[in-house]
Amino acid sequence: MGLDDREALQILHDAVDPEHGSESLIRDFYAQWFATDLSARDLFPPDMDRQRDVFARALTWLFGELIAQRAEEPVAFLAQLGRDHRKYGVTQQHYDAMQEALQTTLRTHLDADWNDRLAEATHDAVALVIGVMRGAADAEETPAYCDGTVIEHHRVTRDVSVIRLQLDQPLFYHSGQYVTVQVPQWPRRWRYLSPAIPADRSGGIEFHVRSVSGGMVSTAIVGETRVGDRWRVSSPHGGMQVDRGGEDVLMVAGSTGLAPLRALIMDMTLHGVNPRVHLFFGGRYPCDLYDLKTLWQIASTNPWLSVTPVSEYSSDPPWAADYPDVTPPRGLHVRQTGTLAEVVTRYGNWGDRQILICGGPQMVETTKAALISKGAPPERIQHDPLTD
C-alpha cells in the first residue's frame, strides 16, 4: 500500500511529531547521518537545536498531508526545499547518506511496530522526500545564491537598521517575497529577510532588520554590520501579493514588517491605476516608526495610499534623542495610540479588503485573530510563515 496506507503513515507522523516526544529520534537521525557522511556536518551551524526542531515539524506536516492524501502542497514544498538547499552546498552524496540515515533511524525507533506495511510506507515516504528534493535541485538552472557588498548601514532606531547592498549580479524576486541571508558574523546561519524595495536591475537591494532579544544573527546585523561586509543572499520565497484588479487593500505592518509591504507599495507606484491601500504602520514608541518620511513622500504623490501611524505609547523614551527624528511633514493621518490589533479593528472588520499583515509572529497572530473575530474572512488574510 505504501503512501496509501494511512495507518502506517500515522505511525510515522506520531514518531516524528515533537508533541509526541520525537527529540530522541531526530537527534539519532542527525547522528546517524553525520556518522555516515562526515561532510554533512559542515552544512549546519554548531548549535543544532533549532535545525532539529524545524526538521521535525516539517516532517510532521508532510506526513499529515500524506495521511490526508494531499500531495500537491508537499511536492511543491519539497521541490522548493531542494532548490533552496543548494545554497548550503548539498550534493548527491549528501542526499544518498540522508536517505539511508532516515530510513535506518525510523526502522530502529519503530522496531516494536515494524512490519512489512510499515517498512513499505517508510521506504516510499522517505524516497518521496529525498527524490523530490534531489530532482528539483538537479533541474534548477538559476544560481543557488548571489553575493553582495554592504554599501550603506543606517541605525534608524535603537534596535532597527536599514542596510543597503550592491549585489554582484541582479536578483529577481517579486515584491512581497522574502529571501534568506548569511552574514560574515554568523557563517552557516541563514536568516529570513524581506527586501524593502522592488527588484533592481542594477543589483541594488535594501533590508530593514530589527534586533530581536536573544536573536544572535539579528543582533549581530544591527550592531556589527560594516560597509564592505560581504553578504550571501538566497533565491526568493513566498507568495504574498496584491491583486491590482481586485478589491481595495488593508496592510498592517509592525516594525520591520513594513519592508515587504513597502516594496509592494513602491511597485504599485509604477502603475497608473491601483486599488486603494490603507496602511497601518505600528511600533512601540513614536520613534519606532522609522520610515514614516518615506511613506509620506509616497502618499503625497499617490492618492490611492493612506497611512495611519500607530504607537503603543504616546511619547518617546529618553534614548530616542540619540537616533534620527522620524517625524514626517504634515500630511499623514494623525498618529493613533494602542496596539495594531486594537487600532485597526476600531475602523471595522475590513471584510471587503485584501488583507496583508507583516511583523512579529505575536503581532500577526493577534491582529489576524482580532480581524477574524470582527468578521473578516480568514481566506482574505495573507501573511508570511510565523517564524522569528
Coordinates of C-alpha atoms in Angstrom, one line a residue:
M1 CA 0.0 0.0 0.0
G2 CA 2.9 2.4 0.7
L3 CA 1.8 6.0 0.6
D4 CA -1.9 4.9 0.6
D5 CA -1.5 3.2 3.9
R6 CA -2.9 5.8 6.3
E7 CA -2.5 3.7 9.4
A8 CA 1.3 3.2 8.7
L9 CA 1.7 6.9 7.8
Q10 CA 0.0 7.8 11.1
I11 CA 2.6 5.8 13.0
L12 CA 5.4 7.7 11.1
H13 CA 3.6 11.0 11.8
D14 CA 3.5 10.4 15.6
A15 CA 7.1 9.2 15.7
V16 CA 8.5 12.4 14.3
D17 CA 6.0 14.8 15.9
P18 CA 7.6 17.0 18.6
E19 CA 4.4 17.0 20.5
H20 CA 4.8 13.2 20.9
G21 CA 8.4 13.4 22.1
S22 CA 10.4 12.9 18.9
E23 CA 13.6 14.6 20.1
S24 CA 15.5 11.4 20.6
L25 CA 14.6 10.1 17.1
I26 CA 15.5 13.3 15.4
R27 CA 18.8 13.6 17.3
D28 CA 19.6 10.0 16.4
F29 CA 18.8 10.7 12.7
Y30 CA 21.4 13.5 12.5
A31 CA 23.9 11.5 14.5
Q32 CA 23.5 8.6 12.0
W33 CA 23.7 10.9 9.0
F34 CA 26.8 12.7 10.2
A35 CA 28.5 9.3 11.1
T36 CA 27.7 8.0 7.6
D37 CA 28.9 11.2 5.8
L38 CA 31.3 13.4 7.8
S39 CA 31.0 16.2 5.2
A40 CA 27.3 16.6 6.0
R41 CA 28.1 18.1 9.4
D42 CA 29.8 21.0 7.8
L43 CA 26.4 22.0 6.2
F44 CA 25.0 23.1 9.6
P45 CA 25.7 25.5 12.4
P46 CA 27.4 24.3 15.6
D47 CA 24.1 24.6 17.6
M48 CA 21.6 22.1 16.1
D49 CA 18.6 22.7 18.4
R50 CA 16.7 24.9 16.0
Q51 CA 17.6 22.8 13.0
R52 CA 16.3 19.6 14.6
D53 CA 13.1 21.3 15.7
V54 CA 12.4 22.7 12.2
F55 CA 13.1 19.4 10.6
A56 CA 10.8 17.5 13.0
R57 CA 8.0 20.0 12.4
A58 CA 8.4 19.8 8.6
L59 CA 8.3 16.0 8.6
T60 CA 5.2 16.1 10.9
W61 CA 3.4 18.4 8.5
L62 CA 4.4 16.3 5.5
F63 CA 3.2 13.1 7.0
G64 CA 0.0 14.9 8.0
E65 CA -0.6 16.0 4.4
L66 CA 0.1 12.5 3.1
I67 CA -2.4 11.0 5.5
A68 CA -4.9 13.4 4.2
Q69 CA -4.0 12.3 0.7
R70 CA -2.9 15.8 -0.3
A71 CA 0.2 15.6 -2.5
E72 CA 0.3 18.9 -4.3
E73 CA 1.5 21.1 -1.5
P74 CA 4.0 18.6 -0.1
V75 CA 5.6 18.1 -3.5
A76 CA 5.8 21.9 -4.1
F77 CA 7.2 22.4 -0.6
L78 CA 9.9 19.7 -1.1
A79 CA 10.8 21.0 -4.5
Q80 CA 11.3 24.5 -3.1
L81 CA 13.3 23.0 -0.3
G82 CA 15.5 21.1 -2.7
R83 CA 16.2 24.2 -4.8
D84 CA 16.8 26.3 -1.7
H85 CA 19.2 23.7 -0.1
R86 CA 21.6 24.2 -3.0
K87 CA 22.9 27.3 -1.1
Y88 CA 24.3 25.0 1.6
G89 CA 26.3 23.1 -0.9
V90 CA 24.2 19.9 -0.7
T91 CA 25.4 17.2 -3.1
Q92 CA 24.1 13.9 -4.4
Q93 CA 26.3 12.1 -1.9
H94 CA 24.6 14.0 0.9
Y95 CA 21.1 13.0 -0.3
D96 CA 22.2 9.4 -0.5
A97 CA 23.5 9.4 3.0
M98 CA 20.5 11.3 4.3
Q99 CA 18.1 8.8 2.8
E100 CA 19.9 5.8 4.3
A101 CA 20.1 7.5 7.7
L102 CA 16.5 8.5 7.9
Q103 CA 15.2 5.0 6.9
T104 CA 17.6 3.4 9.4
T105 CA 16.6 5.7 12.2
L106 CA 12.9 5.2 11.7
R107 CA 13.4 1.4 11.5
T108 CA 15.3 1.4 14.8
H109 CA 12.9 3.6 16.7
L110 CA 9.8 1.8 15.4
D111 CA 11.1 -1.7 15.9
A112 CA 8.2 -2.7 18.2
D113 CA 5.7 -1.8 15.4
W114 CA 7.8 -2.8 12.4
N115 CA 6.1 -5.0 9.8
D116 CA 6.0 -5.2 6.0
R117 CA 3.4 -2.5 5.7
L118 CA 5.3 0.0 7.8
A119 CA 8.5 -0.9 6.0
E120 CA 6.8 -0.2 2.7
A121 CA 5.3 3.1 3.8
T122 CA 8.6 4.3 5.3
H123 CA 10.5 3.4 2.2
D124 CA 8.0 5.2 -0.1
A125 CA 7.7 8.3 2.1
V126 CA 11.5 8.7 2.5
A127 CA 12.0 8.1 -1.2
L128 CA 9.4 10.8 -2.0
V129 CA 11.1 13.4 0.3
I130 CA 14.6 12.7 -1.0
G131 CA 13.6 12.2 -4.6
V132 CA 11.6 15.4 -5.0
M133 CA 14.3 17.5 -3.3
R134 CA 17.1 15.9 -5.3
G135 CA 15.2 16.2 -8.6
A136 CA 14.2 19.8 -8.1
A137 CA 17.8 20.7 -7.2
D138 CA 19.2 19.0 -10.3
A139 CA 16.6 20.6 -12.6
E140 CA 17.2 24.2 -11.3
E141 CA 19.4 26.2 -13.6
T142 CA 19.5 29.6 -11.7
P143 CA 22.3 30.3 -9.2
A144 CA 21.7 29.0 -5.7
Y145 CA 22.6 32.3 -4.2
C146 CA 24.3 35.6 -5.0
D147 CA 26.8 37.6 -3.0
G148 CA 26.8 41.3 -2.4
T149 CA 28.6 44.1 -0.6
V150 CA 27.2 46.3 2.1
I151 CA 27.3 49.9 0.8
E152 CA 25.2 51.6 3.5
H153 CA 24.2 50.9 7.1
H154 CA 21.9 53.3 8.9
R155 CA 21.0 52.8 12.5
V156 CA 17.5 54.3 12.4
T157 CA 16.3 53.4 15.9
R158 CA 17.8 51.7 18.9
D159 CA 17.1 48.2 17.5
V160 CA 16.5 48.7 13.8
S161 CA 19.0 49.1 11.0
V162 CA 18.4 49.9 7.3
I163 CA 21.1 48.1 5.2
R164 CA 21.7 48.5 1.5
L165 CA 23.8 46.1 -0.6
Q166 CA 25.1 46.1 -4.1
L167 CA 24.8 42.5 -5.4
D168 CA 27.4 41.1 -7.7
Q169 CA 24.5 40.3 -10.1
P170 CA 20.8 41.2 -10.0
L171 CA 18.4 39.1 -8.0
F172 CA 15.0 38.6 -9.4
Y173 CA 12.1 38.5 -6.9
H174 CA 8.5 39.6 -6.8
S175 CA 7.8 42.4 -4.3
G176 CA 6.4 40.9 -1.1
Q177 CA 8.7 37.8 -1.3
Y178 CA 11.4 37.1 1.2
V179 CA 15.0 35.7 1.0
T180 CA 17.4 34.1 3.3
V181 CA 20.7 35.8 4.0
Q182 CA 24.0 34.7 5.5
V183 CA 26.3 37.4 7.1
P184 CA 30.0 37.1 7.9
Q185 CA 29.4 37.4 11.6
W186 CA 27.5 34.1 11.6
P187 CA 28.5 31.7 8.9
R188 CA 26.1 28.9 8.1
R189 CA 23.2 30.6 10.0
W190 CA 20.7 31.8 7.5
R191 CA 18.0 34.4 8.5
Y192 CA 14.8 35.3 6.6
L193 CA 14.6 38.9 5.5
S194 CA 12.3 40.7 3.1
P195 CA 13.6 43.2 0.6
A196 CA 12.2 46.7 1.2
I197 CA 12.4 47.7 -2.5
P198 CA 11.3 46.1 -5.7
A199 CA 13.9 44.0 -7.6
D200 CA 16.5 46.3 -9.1
R201 CA 18.1 45.5 -12.5
S202 CA 21.4 47.1 -11.3
G203 CA 21.6 44.7 -8.3
G204 CA 20.7 47.1 -5.5
I205 CA 18.7 45.7 -2.6
E206 CA 17.6 47.0 0.8
F207 CA 16.8 45.3 4.1
H208 CA 15.2 46.5 7.3
V209 CA 16.5 44.5 10.3
R210 CA 15.3 44.6 13.8
S211 CA 17.4 43.2 16.6
V212 CA 15.4 40.5 18.4
S213 CA 16.0 39.7 22.0
G214 CA 18.0 36.5 22.1
G215 CA 18.4 36.6 18.3
M216 CA 22.1 36.1 17.6
V217 CA 22.0 36.9 13.9
S218 CA 19.7 39.9 14.0
T219 CA 21.7 41.4 16.9
A220 CA 24.9 41.0 15.0
I221 CA 23.4 42.5 11.9
V222 CA 22.1 45.6 13.7
G223 CA 25.1 46.0 16.0
E224 CA 28.1 44.9 13.9
T225 CA 27.4 45.3 10.2
R226 CA 30.0 47.4 8.5
V227 CA 30.2 48.9 5.0
G228 CA 32.3 46.5 2.9
D229 CA 30.9 43.4 4.6
R230 CA 30.1 40.6 2.1
W231 CA 26.6 39.0 2.4
R232 CA 25.2 36.0 0.7
V233 CA 21.5 36.1 -0.4
S234 CA 19.5 33.1 -1.5
S235 CA 16.7 32.7 -4.0
P236 CA 13.3 34.1 -3.0
H237 CA 10.4 32.5 -1.3
G238 CA 6.8 33.4 -0.5
G239 CA 3.7 34.4 -2.5
M240 CA 2.3 37.5 -0.7
Q241 CA 0.9 39.8 -3.3
V242 CA -1.7 42.5 -4.1
D243 CA -4.2 41.7 -6.8
R244 CA -4.3 45.1 -8.6
G245 CA -7.5 44.1 -10.3
G246 CA -9.2 43.1 -7.1
E247 CA -10.7 44.8 -4.0
D248 CA -9.1 47.6 -2.0
V249 CA -6.3 46.7 0.3
L250 CA -5.6 46.7 4.1
M251 CA -1.9 46.5 5.0
V252 CA -0.8 46.1 8.6
A253 CA 2.9 46.4 9.4
G254 CA 4.6 46.0 12.7
S255 CA 8.1 47.5 12.9
T256 CA 10.3 46.0 10.1
G257 CA 7.3 44.0 8.9
L258 CA 7.0 47.2 6.9
A259 CA 9.7 46.1 4.4
P260 CA 7.7 43.7 2.1
L261 CA 4.6 45.9 2.2
R262 CA 6.8 49.0 1.3
A263 CA 8.2 47.0 -1.6
L264 CA 4.7 46.2 -2.8
I265 CA 3.6 49.8 -2.5
M266 CA 6.7 51.0 -4.4
D267 CA 5.9 48.5 -7.1
M268 CA 2.3 49.8 -7.3
T269 CA 3.5 53.4 -7.9
L270 CA 4.8 52.2 -11.3
H271 CA 1.2 51.7 -12.4
G272 CA -1.4 54.3 -13.3
V273 CA -4.4 52.6 -11.7
N274 CA -4.4 50.8 -8.4
P275 CA -6.9 49.7 -5.7
R276 CA -7.0 52.0 -2.6
V277 CA -4.5 50.9 0.0
H278 CA -4.8 51.8 3.7
L279 CA -1.5 51.1 5.6
F280 CA -1.3 50.9 9.4
F281 CA 2.3 51.1 10.4
G282 CA 3.0 50.4 14.1
G283 CA 5.7 50.4 16.7
R284 CA 6.1 50.5 20.5
Y285 CA 7.1 54.2 20.6
P286 CA 6.5 57.0 18.1
C287 CA 10.3 56.9 17.4
D288 CA 10.0 53.3 16.2
L289 CA 8.1 54.4 13.1
Y290 CA 11.4 54.8 11.4
D291 CA 10.2 55.1 7.8
L292 CA 7.3 57.5 8.0
K293 CA 9.1 60.1 5.9
T294 CA 9.4 57.7 3.0
L295 CA 5.7 56.7 3.4
W296 CA 4.7 60.4 3.5
Q297 CA 6.6 61.1 0.3
I298 CA 4.9 58.1 -1.5
A299 CA 1.4 59.0 -0.2
S300 CA 1.8 62.7 -1.1
T301 CA 2.0 61.8 -4.8
N302 CA -0.2 58.7 -4.9
P303 CA -3.7 59.5 -3.7
W304 CA -4.7 55.8 -3.6
L305 CA -2.4 55.4 -0.5
S306 CA -3.4 56.3 3.0
V307 CA -1.1 55.8 6.0
T308 CA -2.0 55.6 9.7
P309 CA 0.9 55.6 12.1
V310 CA 0.3 53.7 15.4
S311 CA 2.3 53.5 18.6
E312 CA 1.6 51.7 21.8
Y313 CA 2.9 54.6 23.9
S314 CA 2.1 58.3 23.1
S315 CA 5.6 59.7 23.9
D316 CA 9.2 58.7 23.2
P317 CA 11.7 57.4 25.8
P318 CA 14.8 59.5 26.5
W319 CA 17.1 57.4 24.3
A320 CA 15.1 58.4 21.2
A321 CA 17.1 61.6 21.1
D322 CA 20.2 59.5 20.1
Y323 CA 18.6 58.5 16.8
P324 CA 17.2 60.3 13.7
D325 CA 13.9 62.2 14.1
V326 CA 11.3 60.2 12.3
T327 CA 8.5 62.8 12.4
P328 CA 7.3 63.4 8.8
P329 CA 6.0 66.7 7.4
R330 CA 2.3 67.3 8.0
G331 CA 0.0 65.4 5.7
L332 CA -0.3 61.9 7.1
H333 CA -3.2 60.8 9.2
V334 CA -3.0 61.6 12.8
R335 CA -1.0 59.0 14.8
Q336 CA -3.1 56.6 16.8
T337 CA -2.2 55.2 20.2
G338 CA -2.7 51.5 21.0
T339 CA -1.7 48.1 19.6
L340 CA -2.2 47.5 15.9
A341 CA -4.9 44.9 16.6
E342 CA -6.9 47.5 18.7
V343 CA -6.4 50.4 16.3
V344 CA -7.1 48.5 13.1
T345 CA -10.3 47.0 14.3
R346 CA -11.6 50.3 15.5
Y347 CA -12.3 51.0 11.9
G348 CA -14.4 47.9 11.3
N349 CA -13.7 44.4 10.2
W350 CA -12.2 45.2 6.7
G351 CA -14.0 42.2 5.4
D352 CA -14.3 43.6 1.9
R353 CA -10.5 44.2 1.5
Q354 CA -7.4 42.2 0.5
I355 CA -5.6 42.0 3.9
L356 CA -1.8 41.7 4.3
I357 CA -0.2 41.5 7.8
C358 CA 3.5 41.6 8.3
G359 CA 5.6 41.7 11.5
G360 CA 6.5 39.6 14.5
P361 CA 4.6 36.3 15.0
Q362 CA 2.7 37.5 18.1
M363 CA 1.5 40.7 16.4
V364 CA 0.5 38.8 13.2
E365 CA -1.5 36.2 15.2
T366 CA -3.1 38.8 17.5
T367 CA -4.1 41.1 14.6
K368 CA -5.4 38.3 12.4
A369 CA -7.5 36.9 15.3
A370 CA -8.9 40.3 16.0
L371 CA -9.9 40.9 12.4
I372 CA -11.5 37.4 12.1
S373 CA -13.4 38.0 15.4
K374 CA -14.8 41.1 13.9
G375 CA -15.9 39.2 10.8
A376 CA -13.0 39.4 8.3
P377 CA -12.9 36.2 6.2
P378 CA -9.7 34.2 7.0
E379 CA -9.2 33.4 3.4
R380 CA -8.7 37.1 2.6
I381 CA -5.8 37.4 5.0
Q382 CA -2.2 36.9 3.8
H383 CA 1.0 36.7 5.9
D384 CA 4.4 35.1 5.8
P385 CA 5.2 31.9 7.8
L386 CA 5.2 32.7 11.5
T387 CA 8.9 32.3 12.5
D388 CA 11.2 34.6 14.4

